[in-house]
Short mmCIF file of N, CA and C in Angstrom, two decimals:
data_model
loop_
_atom_site.label_atom_id
_atom_site.label_comp_id
_atom_site.label_asym_id
_atom_site.label_seq_id
_atom_site.Cartn_x
_atom_site.Cartn_y
_atom_site.Cartn_z
N ILE A 16 -86.03 -26.48 -41.40
CA ILE A 16 -86.75 -27.51 -40.66
C ILE A 16 -85.92 -27.88 -39.44
N PHE A 17 -86.59 -27.89 -38.29
CA PHE A 17 -85.93 -28.28 -37.05
C PHE A 17 -86.20 -29.75 -36.78
N THR A 18 -85.15 -30.43 -36.35
CA THR A 18 -85.36 -31.81 -35.92
C THR A 18 -85.03 -31.88 -34.44
N PHE A 19 -85.84 -32.58 -33.75
CA PHE A 19 -85.65 -32.71 -32.31
C PHE A 19 -85.16 -34.12 -32.00
N CYS A 20 -84.11 -34.16 -31.22
CA CYS A 20 -83.55 -35.46 -30.83
C CYS A 20 -83.82 -35.66 -29.35
N ASN A 21 -84.06 -36.88 -28.99
CA ASN A 21 -84.19 -37.14 -27.56
C ASN A 21 -82.80 -37.26 -26.95
N LYS A 22 -82.76 -37.29 -25.63
CA LYS A 22 -81.48 -37.33 -24.91
C LYS A 22 -80.61 -38.51 -25.35
N ASN A 23 -81.22 -39.67 -25.54
CA ASN A 23 -80.43 -40.85 -25.91
C ASN A 23 -79.81 -40.72 -27.30
N GLU A 24 -80.52 -40.08 -28.22
CA GLU A 24 -79.96 -39.88 -29.55
C GLU A 24 -78.76 -38.94 -29.50
N VAL A 25 -78.87 -37.88 -28.72
CA VAL A 25 -77.76 -36.94 -28.56
C VAL A 25 -76.59 -37.64 -27.88
N ALA A 26 -76.88 -38.38 -26.84
CA ALA A 26 -75.82 -39.11 -26.12
C ALA A 26 -75.14 -40.10 -27.05
N GLU A 27 -75.92 -40.82 -27.84
CA GLU A 27 -75.34 -41.82 -28.75
C GLU A 27 -74.45 -41.17 -29.81
N LYS A 28 -74.90 -40.05 -30.34
CA LYS A 28 -74.09 -39.35 -31.35
C LYS A 28 -72.76 -38.90 -30.75
N LYS A 29 -72.83 -38.27 -29.60
CA LYS A 29 -71.61 -37.80 -28.94
C LYS A 29 -70.72 -38.98 -28.54
N TYR A 30 -71.35 -40.05 -28.08
CA TYR A 30 -70.61 -41.26 -27.69
C TYR A 30 -69.81 -41.81 -28.87
N LYS A 31 -70.47 -41.94 -30.03
CA LYS A 31 -69.79 -42.47 -31.21
C LYS A 31 -68.64 -41.56 -31.64
N GLU A 32 -68.86 -40.26 -31.57
CA GLU A 32 -67.78 -39.32 -31.91
C GLU A 32 -66.63 -39.45 -30.93
N ALA A 33 -66.94 -39.59 -29.65
CA ALA A 33 -65.91 -39.72 -28.62
C ALA A 33 -65.08 -40.98 -28.84
N ILE A 34 -65.74 -42.07 -29.20
CA ILE A 34 -65.03 -43.32 -29.49
C ILE A 34 -64.08 -43.12 -30.67
N THR A 35 -64.55 -42.45 -31.71
CA THR A 35 -63.71 -42.20 -32.88
C THR A 35 -62.47 -41.40 -32.49
N PHE A 36 -62.67 -40.33 -31.72
CA PHE A 36 -61.52 -39.52 -31.28
C PHE A 36 -60.59 -40.34 -30.38
N PHE A 37 -61.16 -41.19 -29.54
CA PHE A 37 -60.34 -42.02 -28.65
C PHE A 37 -59.41 -42.92 -29.48
N HIS A 38 -59.96 -43.56 -30.50
CA HIS A 38 -59.16 -44.47 -31.32
C HIS A 38 -58.16 -43.73 -32.21
N LYS A 39 -58.44 -42.47 -32.48
CA LYS A 39 -57.48 -41.64 -33.22
C LYS A 39 -56.43 -41.04 -32.27
N LYS A 40 -56.56 -41.36 -30.99
CA LYS A 40 -55.66 -40.89 -29.92
C LYS A 40 -55.77 -39.37 -29.69
N ASP A 41 -56.90 -38.80 -30.06
CA ASP A 41 -57.19 -37.40 -29.72
C ASP A 41 -57.96 -37.43 -28.40
N LEU A 42 -57.19 -37.62 -27.32
CA LEU A 42 -57.82 -37.86 -26.02
C LEU A 42 -58.49 -36.61 -25.45
N ASN A 43 -58.00 -35.43 -25.80
CA ASN A 43 -58.65 -34.21 -25.31
C ASN A 43 -60.06 -34.07 -25.87
N GLN A 44 -60.20 -34.27 -27.17
CA GLN A 44 -61.54 -34.17 -27.78
C GLN A 44 -62.43 -35.32 -27.30
N SER A 45 -61.84 -36.48 -27.16
CA SER A 45 -62.58 -37.63 -26.67
C SER A 45 -63.07 -37.37 -25.24
N LEU A 46 -62.20 -36.85 -24.39
CA LEU A 46 -62.57 -36.51 -23.02
C LEU A 46 -63.72 -35.52 -22.99
N LYS A 47 -63.63 -34.49 -23.81
CA LYS A 47 -64.68 -33.46 -23.87
C LYS A 47 -66.03 -34.11 -24.21
N LEU A 48 -66.04 -34.95 -25.23
CA LEU A 48 -67.30 -35.56 -25.66
C LEU A 48 -67.83 -36.58 -24.65
N PHE A 49 -66.94 -37.41 -24.10
CA PHE A 49 -67.38 -38.38 -23.10
C PHE A 49 -67.94 -37.65 -21.87
N THR A 50 -67.33 -36.53 -21.51
CA THR A 50 -67.82 -35.76 -20.36
C THR A 50 -69.21 -35.21 -20.65
N GLU A 51 -69.44 -34.79 -21.88
CA GLU A 51 -70.77 -34.31 -22.27
C GLU A 51 -71.80 -35.44 -22.21
N VAL A 52 -71.40 -36.62 -22.65
CA VAL A 52 -72.31 -37.78 -22.58
C VAL A 52 -72.62 -38.08 -21.12
N LYS A 53 -71.60 -38.03 -20.28
CA LYS A 53 -71.79 -38.33 -18.85
C LYS A 53 -72.76 -37.34 -18.21
N LYS A 54 -72.74 -36.08 -18.68
CA LYS A 54 -73.69 -35.09 -18.16
C LYS A 54 -75.12 -35.42 -18.57
N ILE A 55 -75.27 -36.00 -19.75
CA ILE A 55 -76.60 -36.40 -20.23
C ILE A 55 -77.09 -37.62 -19.44
N ASP A 56 -76.19 -38.60 -19.30
CA ASP A 56 -76.53 -39.84 -18.60
C ASP A 56 -75.25 -40.35 -17.94
N SER A 57 -75.16 -40.24 -16.64
CA SER A 57 -73.92 -40.56 -15.92
C SER A 57 -73.51 -42.02 -16.01
N GLU A 58 -74.43 -42.89 -16.44
CA GLU A 58 -74.11 -44.31 -16.55
C GLU A 58 -74.25 -44.82 -17.98
N TYR A 59 -74.08 -43.94 -18.95
CA TYR A 59 -74.29 -44.33 -20.35
C TYR A 59 -73.22 -45.30 -20.81
N LYS A 60 -73.65 -46.44 -21.29
CA LYS A 60 -72.79 -47.49 -21.84
C LYS A 60 -71.51 -47.63 -21.03
N ASP A 61 -70.35 -47.60 -21.71
CA ASP A 61 -69.07 -47.76 -21.02
C ASP A 61 -68.27 -46.46 -20.99
N VAL A 62 -68.98 -45.35 -20.84
CA VAL A 62 -68.34 -44.03 -20.79
C VAL A 62 -67.33 -43.96 -19.65
N ARG A 63 -67.67 -44.52 -18.51
CA ARG A 63 -66.74 -44.44 -17.37
C ARG A 63 -65.45 -45.23 -17.63
N LEU A 64 -65.55 -46.32 -18.34
CA LEU A 64 -64.34 -47.07 -18.71
C LEU A 64 -63.43 -46.18 -19.57
N TYR A 65 -64.01 -45.55 -20.57
CA TYR A 65 -63.20 -44.69 -21.44
C TYR A 65 -62.66 -43.48 -20.70
N LEU A 66 -63.48 -42.87 -19.86
CA LEU A 66 -62.98 -41.74 -19.07
C LEU A 66 -61.83 -42.19 -18.18
N GLY A 67 -61.98 -43.35 -17.57
CA GLY A 67 -60.91 -43.88 -16.73
C GLY A 67 -59.63 -44.07 -17.52
N LYS A 68 -59.74 -44.63 -18.71
CA LYS A 68 -58.54 -44.84 -19.54
C LYS A 68 -57.91 -43.51 -19.93
N ILE A 69 -58.72 -42.53 -20.30
CA ILE A 69 -58.18 -41.22 -20.68
C ILE A 69 -57.44 -40.61 -19.50
N TYR A 70 -58.06 -40.63 -18.33
CA TYR A 70 -57.39 -40.08 -17.14
C TYR A 70 -56.12 -40.86 -16.82
N TYR A 71 -56.17 -42.18 -16.96
CA TYR A 71 -55.01 -43.01 -16.69
C TYR A 71 -53.85 -42.62 -17.61
N TYR A 72 -54.13 -42.52 -18.91
CA TYR A 72 -53.09 -42.17 -19.88
C TYR A 72 -52.55 -40.77 -19.64
N ALA A 73 -53.38 -39.91 -19.04
CA ALA A 73 -52.95 -38.54 -18.73
C ALA A 73 -52.21 -38.45 -17.40
N GLY A 74 -52.09 -39.59 -16.70
CA GLY A 74 -51.41 -39.60 -15.41
C GLY A 74 -52.27 -39.09 -14.26
N LYS A 75 -53.57 -39.02 -14.47
CA LYS A 75 -54.51 -38.58 -13.43
C LYS A 75 -55.13 -39.84 -12.83
N PHE A 76 -54.32 -40.52 -12.02
CA PHE A 76 -54.69 -41.86 -11.57
C PHE A 76 -55.84 -41.88 -10.58
N GLU A 77 -55.97 -40.87 -9.75
CA GLU A 77 -57.08 -40.84 -8.81
C GLU A 77 -58.41 -40.71 -9.56
N GLU A 78 -58.45 -39.79 -10.54
CA GLU A 78 -59.67 -39.64 -11.34
C GLU A 78 -59.97 -40.92 -12.12
N ALA A 79 -58.90 -41.53 -12.64
CA ALA A 79 -59.07 -42.79 -13.37
C ALA A 79 -59.69 -43.84 -12.46
N SER A 80 -59.13 -43.96 -11.28
CA SER A 80 -59.60 -44.96 -10.33
C SER A 80 -61.07 -44.76 -9.98
N LYS A 81 -61.46 -43.52 -9.76
CA LYS A 81 -62.87 -43.23 -9.42
C LYS A 81 -63.80 -43.70 -10.54
N ASN A 82 -63.41 -43.44 -11.78
CA ASN A 82 -64.26 -43.86 -12.90
C ASN A 82 -64.29 -45.37 -13.04
N PHE A 83 -63.12 -46.01 -12.91
CA PHE A 83 -63.07 -47.47 -13.01
C PHE A 83 -63.87 -48.13 -11.88
N GLU A 84 -63.73 -47.60 -10.66
CA GLU A 84 -64.46 -48.19 -9.53
C GLU A 84 -65.96 -48.05 -9.72
N ARG A 85 -66.40 -46.89 -10.18
CA ARG A 85 -67.83 -46.69 -10.42
C ARG A 85 -68.34 -47.66 -11.49
N ALA A 86 -67.57 -47.79 -12.57
CA ALA A 86 -67.97 -48.71 -13.64
C ALA A 86 -67.95 -50.15 -13.14
N SER A 87 -66.95 -50.48 -12.35
CA SER A 87 -66.81 -51.84 -11.81
C SER A 87 -67.95 -52.17 -10.85
N ASN A 88 -68.36 -51.20 -10.06
CA ASN A 88 -69.49 -51.42 -9.15
C ASN A 88 -70.78 -51.71 -9.91
N LYS A 89 -70.93 -51.08 -11.08
CA LYS A 89 -72.12 -51.32 -11.90
C LYS A 89 -72.03 -52.64 -12.66
N ASN A 90 -70.80 -53.12 -12.85
CA ASN A 90 -70.57 -54.32 -13.64
C ASN A 90 -69.48 -55.17 -12.98
N PRO A 91 -69.77 -55.72 -11.78
CA PRO A 91 -68.73 -56.38 -10.98
C PRO A 91 -68.13 -57.64 -11.60
N GLU A 92 -68.81 -58.24 -12.57
CA GLU A 92 -68.26 -59.45 -13.19
C GLU A 92 -67.25 -59.13 -14.28
N ASN A 93 -67.06 -57.86 -14.61
CA ASN A 93 -66.12 -57.46 -15.65
C ASN A 93 -64.70 -57.39 -15.08
N ILE A 94 -63.91 -58.42 -15.33
CA ILE A 94 -62.56 -58.49 -14.80
C ILE A 94 -61.70 -57.36 -15.36
N ASN A 95 -61.90 -57.00 -16.61
CA ASN A 95 -61.13 -55.93 -17.23
C ASN A 95 -61.25 -54.63 -16.43
N LEU A 96 -62.45 -54.30 -16.00
CA LEU A 96 -62.66 -53.09 -15.19
C LEU A 96 -61.91 -53.20 -13.86
N GLN A 97 -61.93 -54.37 -13.27
CA GLN A 97 -61.24 -54.56 -12.00
C GLN A 97 -59.73 -54.46 -12.16
N ILE A 98 -59.21 -54.94 -13.29
CA ILE A 98 -57.77 -54.82 -13.55
C ILE A 98 -57.40 -53.35 -13.72
N TRP A 99 -58.19 -52.61 -14.48
CA TRP A 99 -57.92 -51.17 -14.65
C TRP A 99 -57.99 -50.44 -13.31
N THR A 100 -58.93 -50.83 -12.47
CA THR A 100 -59.03 -50.22 -11.14
C THR A 100 -57.76 -50.50 -10.34
N LEU A 101 -57.31 -51.74 -10.36
CA LEU A 101 -56.08 -52.09 -9.65
C LEU A 101 -54.89 -51.29 -10.16
N LYS A 102 -54.76 -51.21 -11.49
CA LYS A 102 -53.63 -50.48 -12.08
C LYS A 102 -53.64 -49.01 -11.69
N SER A 103 -54.80 -48.39 -11.73
CA SER A 103 -54.86 -46.96 -11.41
C SER A 103 -54.68 -46.74 -9.91
N ASN A 104 -55.25 -47.60 -9.08
CA ASN A 104 -55.04 -47.48 -7.63
C ASN A 104 -53.55 -47.63 -7.31
N PHE A 105 -52.92 -48.63 -7.90
CA PHE A 105 -51.51 -48.87 -7.66
C PHE A 105 -50.66 -47.67 -8.08
N ALA A 106 -51.05 -47.01 -9.15
CA ALA A 106 -50.26 -45.89 -9.67
C ALA A 106 -50.24 -44.70 -8.71
N TYR A 107 -51.27 -44.54 -7.88
CA TYR A 107 -51.25 -43.39 -6.96
C TYR A 107 -51.27 -43.77 -5.48
N LYS A 108 -51.49 -45.02 -5.14
CA LYS A 108 -51.46 -45.45 -3.74
C LYS A 108 -50.56 -46.67 -3.62
N LYS A 109 -49.38 -46.47 -3.07
CA LYS A 109 -48.42 -47.58 -3.00
C LYS A 109 -47.95 -47.87 -1.58
N GLN A 110 -48.79 -47.65 -0.61
CA GLN A 110 -48.44 -47.97 0.77
C GLN A 110 -48.45 -49.49 0.93
N PRO A 111 -47.63 -50.02 1.85
CA PRO A 111 -47.58 -51.48 2.02
C PRO A 111 -48.95 -52.12 2.26
N GLU A 112 -49.79 -51.46 3.04
CA GLU A 112 -51.11 -52.04 3.29
C GLU A 112 -51.97 -52.05 2.02
N ASP A 113 -51.75 -51.05 1.16
CA ASP A 113 -52.48 -51.03 -0.12
C ASP A 113 -52.02 -52.18 -1.00
N ILE A 114 -50.71 -52.40 -1.06
CA ILE A 114 -50.15 -53.47 -1.90
C ILE A 114 -50.71 -54.82 -1.47
N LYS A 115 -50.82 -55.04 -0.16
CA LYS A 115 -51.38 -56.30 0.33
C LYS A 115 -52.83 -56.46 -0.12
N GLN A 116 -53.57 -55.38 -0.08
CA GLN A 116 -54.97 -55.40 -0.53
C GLN A 116 -55.04 -55.69 -2.04
N TYR A 117 -54.15 -55.05 -2.82
CA TYR A 117 -54.14 -55.29 -4.27
C TYR A 117 -53.77 -56.74 -4.58
N LEU A 118 -52.81 -57.28 -3.82
CA LEU A 118 -52.41 -58.66 -4.02
C LEU A 118 -53.58 -59.60 -3.75
N LYS A 119 -54.30 -59.35 -2.67
CA LYS A 119 -55.47 -60.17 -2.34
C LYS A 119 -56.49 -60.13 -3.49
N LYS A 120 -56.70 -58.93 -4.03
CA LYS A 120 -57.65 -58.77 -5.13
C LYS A 120 -57.18 -59.53 -6.37
N THR A 121 -55.87 -59.45 -6.68
CA THR A 121 -55.38 -60.19 -7.85
C THR A 121 -55.54 -61.69 -7.65
N GLU A 122 -55.32 -62.17 -6.43
CA GLU A 122 -55.50 -63.60 -6.16
C GLU A 122 -56.95 -64.02 -6.41
N GLU A 123 -57.89 -63.18 -6.00
CA GLU A 123 -59.31 -63.47 -6.23
C GLU A 123 -59.61 -63.50 -7.74
N LEU A 124 -59.07 -62.52 -8.46
CA LEU A 124 -59.35 -62.44 -9.89
C LEU A 124 -58.67 -63.56 -10.68
N VAL A 125 -57.48 -63.97 -10.25
CA VAL A 125 -56.78 -65.06 -10.93
C VAL A 125 -57.57 -66.36 -10.79
N GLU A 126 -58.30 -66.51 -9.71
CA GLU A 126 -59.17 -67.68 -9.57
C GLU A 126 -60.25 -67.70 -10.64
N LEU A 127 -60.66 -66.53 -11.09
CA LEU A 127 -61.69 -66.42 -12.12
C LEU A 127 -61.10 -66.50 -13.54
N ASP A 128 -59.88 -66.00 -13.71
CA ASP A 128 -59.24 -65.97 -15.03
C ASP A 128 -57.75 -66.19 -14.86
N SER A 129 -57.35 -67.43 -14.80
CA SER A 129 -55.95 -67.78 -14.49
C SER A 129 -55.00 -67.61 -15.68
N ASN A 130 -55.53 -67.26 -16.84
CA ASN A 130 -54.68 -67.08 -18.02
C ASN A 130 -54.62 -65.64 -18.51
N ASN A 131 -55.06 -64.71 -17.70
CA ASN A 131 -55.03 -63.30 -18.09
C ASN A 131 -53.63 -62.75 -17.79
N ILE A 132 -52.86 -62.55 -18.84
CA ILE A 132 -51.46 -62.17 -18.69
C ILE A 132 -51.31 -60.83 -17.97
N GLU A 133 -52.14 -59.88 -18.31
CA GLU A 133 -52.06 -58.57 -17.65
C GLU A 133 -52.30 -58.70 -16.15
N LEU A 134 -53.28 -59.49 -15.79
CA LEU A 134 -53.58 -59.74 -14.38
C LEU A 134 -52.42 -60.46 -13.70
N LEU A 135 -51.86 -61.45 -14.36
CA LEU A 135 -50.73 -62.18 -13.80
C LEU A 135 -49.51 -61.28 -13.61
N LEU A 136 -49.29 -60.36 -14.54
CA LEU A 136 -48.18 -59.41 -14.39
C LEU A 136 -48.35 -58.56 -13.13
N LEU A 137 -49.57 -58.11 -12.91
CA LEU A 137 -49.84 -57.34 -11.68
C LEU A 137 -49.60 -58.21 -10.45
N GLN A 138 -50.08 -59.42 -10.49
CA GLN A 138 -49.92 -60.32 -9.35
C GLN A 138 -48.44 -60.57 -9.05
N ALA A 139 -47.65 -60.83 -10.08
CA ALA A 139 -46.21 -61.06 -9.89
C ALA A 139 -45.54 -59.83 -9.28
N LYS A 140 -45.93 -58.66 -9.76
CA LYS A 140 -45.37 -57.42 -9.23
C LYS A 140 -45.73 -57.24 -7.76
N PHE A 141 -46.98 -57.53 -7.42
CA PHE A 141 -47.42 -57.37 -6.02
C PHE A 141 -46.75 -58.40 -5.11
N TYR A 142 -46.58 -59.63 -5.59
CA TYR A 142 -45.82 -60.61 -4.80
C TYR A 142 -44.41 -60.11 -4.55
N PHE A 143 -43.78 -59.59 -5.59
CA PHE A 143 -42.42 -59.07 -5.48
C PHE A 143 -42.36 -57.94 -4.45
N MET A 144 -43.31 -57.02 -4.52
CA MET A 144 -43.34 -55.89 -3.60
C MET A 144 -43.60 -56.32 -2.16
N ASN A 145 -44.26 -57.46 -2.01
CA ASN A 145 -44.50 -58.03 -0.68
C ASN A 145 -43.37 -58.96 -0.26
N LYS A 146 -42.29 -58.94 -1.03
CA LYS A 146 -41.08 -59.73 -0.74
C LYS A 146 -41.34 -61.23 -0.76
N ASN A 147 -42.28 -61.66 -1.57
CA ASN A 147 -42.54 -63.08 -1.75
C ASN A 147 -41.99 -63.47 -3.12
N MET A 148 -40.67 -63.65 -3.15
CA MET A 148 -39.96 -63.88 -4.41
C MET A 148 -40.35 -65.20 -5.06
N GLU A 149 -40.55 -66.24 -4.26
CA GLU A 149 -40.89 -67.54 -4.83
C GLU A 149 -42.19 -67.48 -5.62
N LYS A 150 -43.21 -66.87 -5.03
CA LYS A 150 -44.50 -66.78 -5.72
C LYS A 150 -44.38 -65.85 -6.94
N SER A 151 -43.64 -64.76 -6.79
CA SER A 151 -43.44 -63.84 -7.90
C SER A 151 -42.79 -64.56 -9.09
N ILE A 152 -41.75 -65.30 -8.83
CA ILE A 152 -41.05 -66.04 -9.89
C ILE A 152 -41.97 -67.09 -10.51
N ALA A 153 -42.74 -67.77 -9.68
CA ALA A 153 -43.67 -68.79 -10.19
C ALA A 153 -44.69 -68.17 -11.15
N VAL A 154 -45.18 -66.99 -10.79
CA VAL A 154 -46.16 -66.32 -11.66
C VAL A 154 -45.49 -65.87 -12.95
N TYR A 155 -44.27 -65.33 -12.85
CA TYR A 155 -43.55 -64.93 -14.07
C TYR A 155 -43.31 -66.15 -14.98
N ARG A 156 -43.00 -67.29 -14.40
CA ARG A 156 -42.81 -68.51 -15.19
C ARG A 156 -44.11 -68.91 -15.91
N LYS A 157 -45.21 -68.76 -15.20
CA LYS A 157 -46.50 -69.07 -15.82
C LYS A 157 -46.77 -68.14 -16.99
N ILE A 158 -46.44 -66.86 -16.82
CA ILE A 158 -46.63 -65.88 -17.90
C ILE A 158 -45.81 -66.29 -19.12
N ILE A 159 -44.55 -66.67 -18.90
CA ILE A 159 -43.68 -67.09 -20.00
C ILE A 159 -44.28 -68.31 -20.71
N GLN A 160 -44.77 -69.25 -19.91
CA GLN A 160 -45.40 -70.45 -20.50
C GLN A 160 -46.61 -70.07 -21.33
N LEU A 161 -47.45 -69.19 -20.83
CA LEU A 161 -48.64 -68.77 -21.57
C LEU A 161 -48.25 -68.05 -22.85
N GLU A 162 -47.25 -67.20 -22.78
CA GLU A 162 -46.83 -66.47 -23.98
C GLU A 162 -46.24 -67.42 -25.01
N GLU A 163 -45.53 -68.46 -24.58
CA GLU A 163 -44.99 -69.45 -25.51
C GLU A 163 -46.12 -70.22 -26.19
N GLU A 164 -47.19 -70.50 -25.44
CA GLU A 164 -48.35 -71.19 -26.03
C GLU A 164 -49.05 -70.32 -27.06
N ILE A 165 -49.06 -69.01 -26.83
CA ILE A 165 -49.73 -68.09 -27.75
C ILE A 165 -48.93 -67.95 -29.04
N SER A 166 -47.61 -67.93 -28.92
CA SER A 166 -46.74 -67.70 -30.09
C SER A 166 -46.81 -68.80 -31.10
#
């Protein structure tokens, strides 16, 4: 007996398998399956987020950035996607003008989520790279305070 699945059922099955492999840290198999899902539907769920993370962990920062930016454009209110985009952009583009742009972006995002430690770490690093030690230290102090509150 043959069973016919529609595209979404095939995509969902492959997506679930890809997630399983991702969490087992089998990134090669996860990449293969997420890529297959992307061929079925280029905007399926959060495939681009996972592809971005896989490329990031593999040191392929430009590919990571492209996936994060595409996902972020589709979901601009998702701060997590914007943080991943910043991290991957920073990993492969570190010109002074880029750092200033990244710092500006972190300042905008901190206005939306002032307690996001990962975001604050990026901001402190960018202040430091822009030779603004006072602001960098102030942000690091805030991070320490937040971590003490969490503990």
